[in-house]
Every structure is written in structure tokens, then in C-alpha cells.
Amino acid sequence: MDKLKLTSQLKRLIIDVNGIKIGENLIVIAGPCSVENEKQIVETAIAVKQAGAHLLRGGAFKPRTSPYSFQGLGLNGLKLLETAKKETGLPIVTEVVDTRDVDTVCKYADVLQIGSRNMENYSLLKEVGRIKKTVILKRGKQATLFEWLNSAEYILAEGNPQVILCERGIRTFETYTRNTLDLSIVPAVKESTHLPIIVDPSHGVGKLSLIPPMCLAAVAAGADGLMIEVHCDPSSAVSDKDQQLTPKMFRNLMDRIRRLQTVFLNG
Ligand code: PEP
Ligand code: MN
């Protein structure tokens, strides 16, 4: 296997997304699993903004395990994200699943997400390597750190240096949680690459009660940010309804994150 070339620069990368410095201060990306309708995305966006989130997430193109599950609103979903951005000023993070959609998604997104299932989709990686926007690259559910960093190399090698890694759980023998959140990867990433790393405990554990403690643990482990699913009415969600926090739970969690941060700032 060839050596990694571009993912191990000496200077830590700080990525500026609309004035938000990722890699410098802890950032929180929050929002629903899927964009469903205007009321849902705008209400959720306002709630997460008020609680202190820095960026809004929401899937318009959804990579689903079953072809019969909701696949996302596509272009209409992107337009609804634009409305939510106008209402709140929050930059948009949304997934692209197909090389043919990269240009369209770029028109609406501030940050493009490559999902776990596409970590090894090399043509998609090359395509987002040619754009001038930040890319969040989620870890494949069976990927080693080396394989994950090689996927990041694909993007960097095409000329896009703005890559954020996102741990979202890996597959193990454990079935109590949706995945096994590998928090040891956070310091491992820190000692292996200059790229920022964020953690998505929502997909990592898939269970409401476990998400807040894993968010706090990720911050304690040194993560540069968190991605958290929040929905204004989780019981009506069309995807991942069991792992989306209510706005109230999210506010409470953000308070706890801020309290934890003061420990580090004072220590
Ligand atoms: C998501 O964040 O919407 C998602 C589908 O996550 P993952 O790719 O980690 O499964
Ligand atoms: Mn989801």
C-alpha cells in the first residue's frame, strides 16, 4: 500500500466556514436526520440556533439501507435548507450521495457531507476533491484509520484541502447500540493527521439516553466538534426517529457541554 502523503501536514488545519473556525473552537452541527417540510426544518433550525449550534444539518439526499425507505426530498430539500439558512443565518451541512448531484448540492450547501456508506466511493471522493467547499468525510462502518485517511487523500489529491473527519461509529459484535462509537479514534486522528475531527454520537449509538454522555466524552477526548440529530418533533420523524433529540434535550445538552468546556479552559 502506498504511503499517505497529504493527510499529515505539520500545521493543524483550521477551516473557516462563514467565519466559524473549525479546528480552533468546539463547533456543534445540529439538525434533523432528514429535511421533511418547511415548518419542520425552520422550527428545528431556530431551536438549535437558540441553543447555541453553529451549523445546521439536514439530509436532502438520503442514503438508506432499504430502497423502499424515504430517500429524501432532493432539490426541494435543498431549497428548504436555504429557507432555514435565511431565517437563522446558520450555514448548511448536507449530504451528497451521487457524483451527478455535486454541483447542485454545492449551490445550497456550505459544507458537503460524504456519508459512511460512501467513504469508499472513490469517484464521489474525487468529485468533491474538485470543489471549493469544505467536506465532512464520515468514517466507513468497517474502515480502519488508515483506510479512512486514504479516502481523505483522494479528496486532498484532487486539490481540495478542506476536509473534516467525522467518527460515527463502527460495526462490532455489540447489538445494544446501533454502532460502536470509537472515541479512541479521536486522539488517534490527532496524532496521525492535521485534519479536524468531529464526532456524531447520534448515529454512533442510535439511542437517546446514550447520546448526551457520548457527546461529553467526545469533547473530553479532544474532538473539534459534534454532529447531533435534533428534530422539533422526533416522534413524527420520517427517518431515525429513535435517535433525534428534542429541542429541550438539546438545550440541556448544550448547557452541559459548555460547563464541561469551562473545566478545560480553566485547567
Ligand atoms: C447522516 O448523517 O445523515 C447519515 C446518514 O449518517 P451515516 O453516513 O454516518 O450513516
Ligand atoms: Mn440519521
Tab-separated table of N, CA and C and ligand atoms in Angstrom, residues 57 62-63 95 113 115-117 138 168 203, ligand 1:
chain	number	residue	atom	x	y	z
A	57	ARG	N	-27.615	20.933	10.168
A	57	ARG	CA	-27.559	19.749	9.309
A	57	ARG	C	-28.977	19.360	8.888
A	62	LYS	N	-30.847	11.141	0.872
A	62	LYS	CA	-30.621	10.213	1.971
A	62	LYS	C	-30.125	8.856	1.478
A	63	PRO	N	-28.985	8.389	2.003
A	63	PRO	CA	-28.518	7.048	1.649
A	63	PRO	C	-29.189	6.056	2.600
A	95	GLU	N	-25.725	16.164	2.895
A	95	GLU	CA	-25.010	15.053	2.253
A	95	GLU	C	-25.191	15.041	0.736
A	113	GLN	N	-21.397	16.765	2.972
A	113	GLN	CA	-21.116	15.575	3.765
A	113	GLN	C	-21.026	14.355	2.863
A	115	GLY	N	-21.264	10.485	3.363
A	115	GLY	CA	-21.733	9.577	4.405
A	115	GLY	C	-20.867	8.334	4.513
A	116	SER	N	-21.097	7.639	5.613
A	116	SER	CA	-20.341	6.441	5.920
A	116	SER	C	-20.333	5.436	4.752
A	117	ARG	N	-21.511	5.267	4.165
A	117	ARG	CA	-21.633	4.273	3.088
A	117	ARG	C	-20.808	4.642	1.862
A	138	LYS	N	-17.296	11.130	6.580
A	138	LYS	CA	-17.606	10.209	7.670
A	138	LYS	C	-16.809	8.912	7.529
A	168	ARG	N	-18.473	8.160	13.347
A	168	ARG	CA	-19.919	7.941	13.503
A	168	ARG	C	-20.242	6.514	13.921
A	203	HIS	N	-25.623	8.767	15.271
A	203	HIS	CA	-25.514	7.523	14.509
A	203	HIS	C	-24.585	6.533	15.212
B	1	PEP	C1	-26.362	11.111	8.244
B	1	PEP	O1	-25.571	11.784	8.921
B	1	PEP	O2	-27.433	11.567	7.813
B	1	PEP	C2	-26.059	9.703	7.931
B	1	PEP	C3	-26.760	9.012	7.038
B	1	PEP	O3	-25.046	9.213	8.643
B	1	PEP	P1	-24.027	7.999	8.305
B	1	PEP	O4	-23.499	8.250	6.929
B	1	PEP	O5	-22.998	8.165	9.379
B	1	PEP	O6	-24.820	6.736	8.436
